[in-house]
Short mmCIF file of C-alpha atoms and ligand atoms in Angstrom, two decimals:
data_model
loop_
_atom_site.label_atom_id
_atom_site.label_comp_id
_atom_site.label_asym_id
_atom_site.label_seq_id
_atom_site.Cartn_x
_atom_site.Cartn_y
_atom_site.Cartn_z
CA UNK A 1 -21.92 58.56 43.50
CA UNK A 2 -21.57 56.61 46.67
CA UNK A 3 -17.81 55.67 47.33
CA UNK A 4 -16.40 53.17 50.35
CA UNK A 5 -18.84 52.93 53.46
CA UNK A 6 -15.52 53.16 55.22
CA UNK A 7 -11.98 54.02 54.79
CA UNK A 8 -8.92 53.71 56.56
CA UNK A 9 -7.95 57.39 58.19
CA UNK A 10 -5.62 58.89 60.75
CA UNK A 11 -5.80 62.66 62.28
CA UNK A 12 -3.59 64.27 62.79
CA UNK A 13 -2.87 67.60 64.27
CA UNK A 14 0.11 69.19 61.74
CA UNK A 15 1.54 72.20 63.28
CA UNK A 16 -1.00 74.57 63.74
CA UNK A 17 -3.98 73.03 61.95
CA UNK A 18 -5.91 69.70 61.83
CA UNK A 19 -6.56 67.23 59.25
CA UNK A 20 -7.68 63.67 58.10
CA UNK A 21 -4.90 61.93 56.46
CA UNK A 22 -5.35 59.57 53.84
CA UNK A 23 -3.25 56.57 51.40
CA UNK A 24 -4.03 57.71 47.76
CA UNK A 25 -4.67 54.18 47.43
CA UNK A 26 -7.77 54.25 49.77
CA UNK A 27 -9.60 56.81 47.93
CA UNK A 28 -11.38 56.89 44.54
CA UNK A 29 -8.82 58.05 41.95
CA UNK A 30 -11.13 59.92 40.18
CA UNK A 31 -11.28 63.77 41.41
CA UNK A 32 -15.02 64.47 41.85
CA UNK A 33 -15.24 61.02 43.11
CA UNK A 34 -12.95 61.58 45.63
CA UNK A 35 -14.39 64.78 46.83
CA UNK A 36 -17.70 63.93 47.19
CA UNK A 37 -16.96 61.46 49.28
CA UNK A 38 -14.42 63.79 51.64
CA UNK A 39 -16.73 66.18 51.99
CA UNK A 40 -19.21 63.38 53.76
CA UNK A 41 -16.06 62.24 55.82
CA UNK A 42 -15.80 65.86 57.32
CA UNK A 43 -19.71 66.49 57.56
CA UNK A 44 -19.74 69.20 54.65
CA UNK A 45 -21.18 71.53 53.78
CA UNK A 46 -22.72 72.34 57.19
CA UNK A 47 -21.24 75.37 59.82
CA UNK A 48 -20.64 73.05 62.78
CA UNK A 49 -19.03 69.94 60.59
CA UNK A 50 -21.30 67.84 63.69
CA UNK A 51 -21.50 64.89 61.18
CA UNK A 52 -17.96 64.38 59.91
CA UNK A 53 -14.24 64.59 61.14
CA UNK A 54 -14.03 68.39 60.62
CA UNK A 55 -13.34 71.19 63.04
CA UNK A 56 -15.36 73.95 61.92
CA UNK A 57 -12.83 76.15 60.93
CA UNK A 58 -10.80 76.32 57.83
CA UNK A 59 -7.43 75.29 59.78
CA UNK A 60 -9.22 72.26 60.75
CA UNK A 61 -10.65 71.03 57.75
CA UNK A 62 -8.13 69.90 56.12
CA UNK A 63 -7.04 66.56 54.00
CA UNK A 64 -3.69 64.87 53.10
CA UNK A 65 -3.50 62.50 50.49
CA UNK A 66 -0.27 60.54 50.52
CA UNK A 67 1.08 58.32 48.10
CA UNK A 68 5.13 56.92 47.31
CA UNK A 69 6.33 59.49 44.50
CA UNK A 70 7.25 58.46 41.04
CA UNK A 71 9.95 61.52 41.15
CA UNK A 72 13.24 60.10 41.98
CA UNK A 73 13.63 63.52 43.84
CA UNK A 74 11.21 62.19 46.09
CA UNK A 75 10.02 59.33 48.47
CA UNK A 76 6.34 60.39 48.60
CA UNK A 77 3.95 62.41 47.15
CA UNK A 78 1.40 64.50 49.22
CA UNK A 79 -1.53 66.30 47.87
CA UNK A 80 -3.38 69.26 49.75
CA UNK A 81 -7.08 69.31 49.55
CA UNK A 82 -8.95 72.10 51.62
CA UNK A 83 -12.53 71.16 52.31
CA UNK A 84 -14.83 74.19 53.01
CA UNK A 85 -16.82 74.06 56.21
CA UNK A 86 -20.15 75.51 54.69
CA UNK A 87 -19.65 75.06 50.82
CA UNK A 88 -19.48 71.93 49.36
CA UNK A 89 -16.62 72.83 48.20
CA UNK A 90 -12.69 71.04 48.03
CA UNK A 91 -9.97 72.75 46.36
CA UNK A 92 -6.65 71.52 45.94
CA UNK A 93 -5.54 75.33 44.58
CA UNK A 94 -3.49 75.71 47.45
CA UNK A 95 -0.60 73.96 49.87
CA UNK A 96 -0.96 73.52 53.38
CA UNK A 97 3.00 73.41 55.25
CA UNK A 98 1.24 72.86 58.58
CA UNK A 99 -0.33 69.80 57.02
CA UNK A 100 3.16 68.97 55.44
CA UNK A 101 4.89 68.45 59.41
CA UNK A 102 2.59 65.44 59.53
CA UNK A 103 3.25 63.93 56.16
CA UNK A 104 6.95 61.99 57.16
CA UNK A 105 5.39 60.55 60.07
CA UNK A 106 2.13 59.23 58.32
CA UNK A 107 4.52 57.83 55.55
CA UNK A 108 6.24 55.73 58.28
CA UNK A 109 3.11 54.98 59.80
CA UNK A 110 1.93 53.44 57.05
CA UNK A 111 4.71 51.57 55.62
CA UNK A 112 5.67 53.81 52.82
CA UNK A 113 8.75 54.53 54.26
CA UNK A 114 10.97 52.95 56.59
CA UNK A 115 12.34 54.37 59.32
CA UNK A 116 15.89 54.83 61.10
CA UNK A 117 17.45 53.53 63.95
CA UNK A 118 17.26 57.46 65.26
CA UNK A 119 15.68 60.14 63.31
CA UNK A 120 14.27 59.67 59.67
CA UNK A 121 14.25 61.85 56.91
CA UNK A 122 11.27 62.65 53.81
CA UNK A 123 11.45 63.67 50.81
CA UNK A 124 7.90 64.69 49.78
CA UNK A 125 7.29 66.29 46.63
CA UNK A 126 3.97 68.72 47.05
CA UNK A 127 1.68 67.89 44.33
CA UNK A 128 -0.39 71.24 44.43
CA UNK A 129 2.91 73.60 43.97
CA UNK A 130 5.37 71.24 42.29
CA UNK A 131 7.89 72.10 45.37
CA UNK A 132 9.87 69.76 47.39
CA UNK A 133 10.32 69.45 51.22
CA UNK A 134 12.38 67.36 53.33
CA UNK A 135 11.04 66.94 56.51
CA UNK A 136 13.19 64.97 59.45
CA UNK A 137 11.95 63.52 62.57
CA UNK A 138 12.49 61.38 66.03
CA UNK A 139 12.02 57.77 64.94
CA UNK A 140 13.88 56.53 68.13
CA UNK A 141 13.40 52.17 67.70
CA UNK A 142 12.23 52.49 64.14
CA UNK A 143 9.07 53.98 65.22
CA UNK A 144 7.74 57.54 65.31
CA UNK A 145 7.83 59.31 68.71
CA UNK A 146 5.58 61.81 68.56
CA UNK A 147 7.11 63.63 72.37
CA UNK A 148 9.30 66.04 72.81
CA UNK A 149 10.04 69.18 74.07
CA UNK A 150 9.29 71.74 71.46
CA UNK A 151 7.21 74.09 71.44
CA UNK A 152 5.37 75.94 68.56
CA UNK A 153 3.12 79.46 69.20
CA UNK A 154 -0.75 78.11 68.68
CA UNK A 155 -0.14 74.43 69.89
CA UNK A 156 -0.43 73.94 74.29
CA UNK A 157 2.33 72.03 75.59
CA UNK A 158 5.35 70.31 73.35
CA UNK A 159 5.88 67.63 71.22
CA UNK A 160 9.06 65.86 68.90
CA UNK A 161 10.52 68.98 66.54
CA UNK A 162 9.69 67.71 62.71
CA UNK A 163 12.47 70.01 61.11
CA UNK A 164 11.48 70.81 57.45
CA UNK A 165 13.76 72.42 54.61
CA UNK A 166 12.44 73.48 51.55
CA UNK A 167 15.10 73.57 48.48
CA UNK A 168 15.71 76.89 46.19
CA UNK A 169 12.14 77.35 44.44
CA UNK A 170 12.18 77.30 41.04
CA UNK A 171 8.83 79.93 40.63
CA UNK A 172 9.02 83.33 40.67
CA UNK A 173 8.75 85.29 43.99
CA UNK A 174 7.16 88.15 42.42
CA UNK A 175 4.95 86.48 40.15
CA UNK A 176 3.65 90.09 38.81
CA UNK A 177 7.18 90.92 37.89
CA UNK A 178 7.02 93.72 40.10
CA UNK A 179 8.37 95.07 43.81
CA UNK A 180 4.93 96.82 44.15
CA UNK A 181 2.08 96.61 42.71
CA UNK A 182 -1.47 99.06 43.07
CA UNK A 183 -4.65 97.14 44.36
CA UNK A 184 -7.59 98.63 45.67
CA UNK A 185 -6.11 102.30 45.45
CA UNK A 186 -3.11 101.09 47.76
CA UNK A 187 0.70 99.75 47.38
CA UNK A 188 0.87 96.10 47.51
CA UNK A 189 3.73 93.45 47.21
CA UNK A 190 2.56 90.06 45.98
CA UNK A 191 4.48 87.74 46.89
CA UNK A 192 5.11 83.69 46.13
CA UNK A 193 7.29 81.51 48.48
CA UNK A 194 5.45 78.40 48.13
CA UNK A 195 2.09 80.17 49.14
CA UNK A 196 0.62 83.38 47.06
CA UNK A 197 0.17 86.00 49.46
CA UNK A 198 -0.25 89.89 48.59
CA UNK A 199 1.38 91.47 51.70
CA UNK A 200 -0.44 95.00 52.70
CA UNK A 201 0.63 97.43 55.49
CA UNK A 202 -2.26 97.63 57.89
CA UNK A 203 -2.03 101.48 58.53
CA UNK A 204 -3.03 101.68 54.44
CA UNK A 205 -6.12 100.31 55.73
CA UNK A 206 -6.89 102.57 58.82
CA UNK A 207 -5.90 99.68 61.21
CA UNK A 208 -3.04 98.87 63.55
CA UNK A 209 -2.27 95.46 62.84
CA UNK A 210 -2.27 94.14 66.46
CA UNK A 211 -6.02 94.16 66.28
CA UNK A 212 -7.62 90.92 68.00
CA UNK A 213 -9.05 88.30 65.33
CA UNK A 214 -12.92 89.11 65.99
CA UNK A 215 -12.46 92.42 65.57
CA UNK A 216 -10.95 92.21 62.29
CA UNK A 217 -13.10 89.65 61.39
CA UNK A 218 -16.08 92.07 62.00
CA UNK A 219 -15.08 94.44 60.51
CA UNK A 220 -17.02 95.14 56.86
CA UNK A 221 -15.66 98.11 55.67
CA UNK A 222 -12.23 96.25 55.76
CA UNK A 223 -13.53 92.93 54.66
CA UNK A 224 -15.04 94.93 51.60
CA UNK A 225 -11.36 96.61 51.21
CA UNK A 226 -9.49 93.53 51.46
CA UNK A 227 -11.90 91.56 48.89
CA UNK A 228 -11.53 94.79 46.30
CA UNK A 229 -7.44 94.41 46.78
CA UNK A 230 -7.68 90.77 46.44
CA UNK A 231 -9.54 90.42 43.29
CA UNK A 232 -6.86 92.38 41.63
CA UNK A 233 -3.89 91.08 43.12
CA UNK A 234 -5.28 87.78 42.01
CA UNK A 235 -5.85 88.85 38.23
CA UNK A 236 -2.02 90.70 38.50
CA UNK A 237 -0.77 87.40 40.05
CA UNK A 238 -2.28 85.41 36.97
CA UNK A 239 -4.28 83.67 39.23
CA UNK A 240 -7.66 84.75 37.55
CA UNK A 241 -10.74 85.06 38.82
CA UNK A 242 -10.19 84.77 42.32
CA UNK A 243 -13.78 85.00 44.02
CA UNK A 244 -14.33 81.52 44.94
CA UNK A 245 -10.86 80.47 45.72
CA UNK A 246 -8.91 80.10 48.87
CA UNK A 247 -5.39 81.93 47.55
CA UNK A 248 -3.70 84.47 47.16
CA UNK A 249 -3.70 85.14 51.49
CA UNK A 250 -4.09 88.64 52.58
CA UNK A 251 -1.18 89.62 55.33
CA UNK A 252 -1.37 92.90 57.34
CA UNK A 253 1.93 93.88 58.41
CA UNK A 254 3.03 96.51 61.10
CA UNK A 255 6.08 96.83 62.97
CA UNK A 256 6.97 94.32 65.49
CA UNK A 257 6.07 94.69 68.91
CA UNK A 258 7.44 92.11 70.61
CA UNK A 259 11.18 91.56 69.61
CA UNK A 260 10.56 89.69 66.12
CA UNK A 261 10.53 90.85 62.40
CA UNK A 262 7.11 92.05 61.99
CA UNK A 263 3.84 91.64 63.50
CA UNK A 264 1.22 89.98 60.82
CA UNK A 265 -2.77 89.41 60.65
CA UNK A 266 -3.53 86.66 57.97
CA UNK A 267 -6.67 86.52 56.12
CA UNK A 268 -7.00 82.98 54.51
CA UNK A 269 -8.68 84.82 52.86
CA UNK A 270 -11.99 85.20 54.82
CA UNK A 271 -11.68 84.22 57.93
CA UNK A 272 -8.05 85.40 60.06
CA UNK A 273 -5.89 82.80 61.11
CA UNK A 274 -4.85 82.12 64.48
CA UNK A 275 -1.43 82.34 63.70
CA UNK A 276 -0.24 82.25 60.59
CA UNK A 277 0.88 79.05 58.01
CA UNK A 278 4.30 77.90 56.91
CA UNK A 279 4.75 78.51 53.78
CA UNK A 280 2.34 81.88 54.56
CA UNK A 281 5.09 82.73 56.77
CA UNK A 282 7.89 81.72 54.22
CA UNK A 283 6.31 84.29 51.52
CA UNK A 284 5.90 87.13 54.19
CA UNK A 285 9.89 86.73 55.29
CA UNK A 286 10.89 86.28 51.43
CA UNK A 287 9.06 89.50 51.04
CA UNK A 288 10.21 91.44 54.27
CA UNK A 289 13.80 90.30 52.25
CA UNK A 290 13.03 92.21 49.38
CA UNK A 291 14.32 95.63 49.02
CA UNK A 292 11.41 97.93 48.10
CA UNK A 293 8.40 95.76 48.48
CA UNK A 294 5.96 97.28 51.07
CA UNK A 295 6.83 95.26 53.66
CA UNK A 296 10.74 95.83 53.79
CA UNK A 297 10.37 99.15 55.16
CA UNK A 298 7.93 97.91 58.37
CA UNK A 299 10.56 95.40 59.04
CA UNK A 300 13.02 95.04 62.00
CA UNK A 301 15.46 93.10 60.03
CA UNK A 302 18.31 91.30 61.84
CA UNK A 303 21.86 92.21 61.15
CA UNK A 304 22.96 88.85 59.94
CA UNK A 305 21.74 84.73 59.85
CA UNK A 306 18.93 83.47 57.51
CA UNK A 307 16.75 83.52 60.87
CA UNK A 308 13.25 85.87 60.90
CA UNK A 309 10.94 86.17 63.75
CA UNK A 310 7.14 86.47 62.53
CA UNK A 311 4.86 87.73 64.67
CA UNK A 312 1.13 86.50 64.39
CA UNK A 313 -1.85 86.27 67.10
CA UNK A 314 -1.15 83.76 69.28
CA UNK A 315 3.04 84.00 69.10
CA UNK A 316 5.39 83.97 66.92
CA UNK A 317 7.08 81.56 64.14
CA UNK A 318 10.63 81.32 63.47
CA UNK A 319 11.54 81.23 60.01
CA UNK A 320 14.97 80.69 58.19
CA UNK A 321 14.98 82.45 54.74
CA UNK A 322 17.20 83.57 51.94
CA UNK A 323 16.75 84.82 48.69
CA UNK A 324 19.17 85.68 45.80
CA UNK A 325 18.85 88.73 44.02
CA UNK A 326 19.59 87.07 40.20
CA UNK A 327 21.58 89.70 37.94
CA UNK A 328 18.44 89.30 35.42
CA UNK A 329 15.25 88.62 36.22
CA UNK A 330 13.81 89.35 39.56
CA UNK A 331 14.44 87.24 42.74
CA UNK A 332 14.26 83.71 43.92
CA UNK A 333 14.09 82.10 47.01
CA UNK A 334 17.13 80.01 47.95
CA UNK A 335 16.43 78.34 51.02
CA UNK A 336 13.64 78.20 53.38
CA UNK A 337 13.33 76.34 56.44
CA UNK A 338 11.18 75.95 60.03
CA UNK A 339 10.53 73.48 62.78
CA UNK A 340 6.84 72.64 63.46
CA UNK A 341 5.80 69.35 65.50
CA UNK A 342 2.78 66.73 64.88
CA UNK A 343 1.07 64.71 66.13
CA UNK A 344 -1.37 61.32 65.69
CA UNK A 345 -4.45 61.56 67.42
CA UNK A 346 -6.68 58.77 66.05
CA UNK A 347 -5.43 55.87 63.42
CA UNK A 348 -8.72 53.95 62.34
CA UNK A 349 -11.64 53.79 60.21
CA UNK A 350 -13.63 56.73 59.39
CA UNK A 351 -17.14 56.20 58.29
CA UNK A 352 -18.73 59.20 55.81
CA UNK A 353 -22.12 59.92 56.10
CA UNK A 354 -23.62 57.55 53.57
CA UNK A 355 -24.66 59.92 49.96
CA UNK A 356 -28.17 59.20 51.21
CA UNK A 357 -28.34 60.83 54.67
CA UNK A 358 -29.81 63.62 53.67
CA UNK A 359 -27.41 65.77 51.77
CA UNK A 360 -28.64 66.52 47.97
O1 NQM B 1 0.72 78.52 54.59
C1 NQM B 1 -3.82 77.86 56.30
C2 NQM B 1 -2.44 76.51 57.72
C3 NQM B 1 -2.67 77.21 56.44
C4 NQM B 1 -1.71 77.17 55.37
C5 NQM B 1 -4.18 78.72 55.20
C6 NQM B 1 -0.36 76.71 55.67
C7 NQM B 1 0.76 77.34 54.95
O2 NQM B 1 -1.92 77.12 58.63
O3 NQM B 1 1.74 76.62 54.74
O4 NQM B 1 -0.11 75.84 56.46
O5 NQM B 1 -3.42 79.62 54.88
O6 NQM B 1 -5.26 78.50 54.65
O7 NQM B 1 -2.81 75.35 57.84
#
């Protein structure tokens, strides 16, 4: 397989992660085609990612494929792919709403949609979930303005707000059919708002849940806990065999310590992100919503608005959520919504180590 010598690419930071961002039409169609050839754009597999666009980390690994949508629901369709830092591996299993917050602008970027006099709005239909988002952002001049003065936990400094609302979701919230569920010898909820995520208190695991990201990320005996409750949750979720993939997320919850909803550790799956994702954090406040689950009894819900504060490592995102409780069957999410900002950081050519250079 060898693929362009070089294809046009912008980076962009989205939210709280990093990725390359790509036309559909300036990658092979073909699937294995296509990945072989991204994971020589972002120097895969290798720990440090020193020969390609990638960050080392799974937040910063990250590719958006972008196309205009043949749904007349939406203007543009935008595939996830996660590349692995030290597997050649790329999995488009799961959806990436950090990712998403740079998706409207890279669409007006390239042409794909025009932009108002003011702000512009998206509609981007996520190809790896089958949800819709519409994401709205400064386009002051008919071009994107990237500055502004908000401000988002995990990012230094502020940027233009990139307001994205998710619709009612169609897919189950419990996809197990159940408030709780046993994993690993321990209550569980798993839950589904756009990202499959089995939510866990962290004092069933002998931890606190404010513990710093090393620590957890040392830790075996929980690593070893967390990969026996996962494995299950995955099979009850009907997700299968879950060894090798990137979803469902762990979240530890405790009680909040700093004014919000609940305080959360994120394990995606193996490492612990720095914060936590967007549609991570839409699953853990559908689930803090749900009377019963394990996590509705940690939380500090407020009195009234759609409006939940989730706590993570380096801050806190704000979340709007709602869910209906449906006289049969069990209950859906009817609107989700969050601010995150973007950001493009190079618009050029990127040039993948050639198949030859020493990769088998
Ligand atoms: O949950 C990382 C991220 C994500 C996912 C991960 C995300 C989301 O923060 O919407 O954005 O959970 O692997 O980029």
């Amino acid at each position: 397989m060898s693929g362009p010598a070089e294809i046009r690419c912008m980076l962009m930071r989205g939210g709280t992660s990093k990725g390359a961002y790509f036309l559909a039409d300036d990658l092979p169609t073909e699937a294995t085609a296509r990945d072989e050839l991204l994971l020589r754009v972002m120097g895969s597999p290798d720990p440090r990612q020193i020969d390609g666009l990638g960050g080392a980390h799974p937040l910063t690994s990250k590719v958006a494929v972008v196309s205009p949508s043949a749904d007349p629901e939406a203007d543009v369709d935008y595939l996830f792919l996660q590349v692995a830092v030290d597997k050649a591996e790329v999995s488009d299993r799961q959806n990436c709403g950090n990712l998403l917050a740079g998706v409207g602008p890279f669409a007006v970027e390239r042409g794909l949609v025009a932009a108002g006099s003011s702000e512009t709005s998206v509609r981007i239909r996520m190809v790896n979930s089958g949800d819709f988002a519409t994401a709205t952002f400064p386009t002051p001049d008919g071009r994107v303005d990237y500055s502004g003065d908000t401000r988002i936990s995990g990012v230094p400094g502020s940027a233009a707000a990139v307001v994205i609302e998710f619709p009612p979701r169609v897919g189950e919230l419990l996809p197990t059919g159940n408030v709780r569920d046993t994993a690993g010898g321990i209550e569980v909820t798993c839950v589904d708002n756009g990202m499959p995520t089995v939510l866990i208190p962290a004092e069933a695991l002998d931890v606190t849940g404010e513990e710093d990201l090393d620590d957890l990320e040392s830790n075996r005996q929980l690593g070893a806990r967390l990969n026996e409750i996962r494995l299950v949750a995955g099979q009850l979720m009907g997700l299968g065999d879950v060894t090798d993939t990137t979803v469902p997320k762990l979240t530890l919850l405790s009680p909040p310590r700093h004014g919000g909803a609940v305080s959360t550790r994120t394990f995606i799956p193996a490492r612990v992100h720095t914060s936590i994702g967007v549609l991570g954090a839409a699953s853990v406040a559908a689930g803090l919503r749900i009377e019963g689950s394990v996590a509705h009894g940690i939380a500090a819900l407020p009195e009234e608005g759609d409006r939940l504060r989730i706590e993570h490592p380096s801050g806190f995102t704000d979340i709007e959520s709602s869910i209906d409780h449906a006289p049969e069957g069990g209950p859906k999410a009817r609107r989700t919504a969050v601010v995150r900002t973007a950001r493009k950081i190079i618009d050029g050519t990127v040039f993948p180590v050639p198949p030859t250079g020493g990769r088998s």
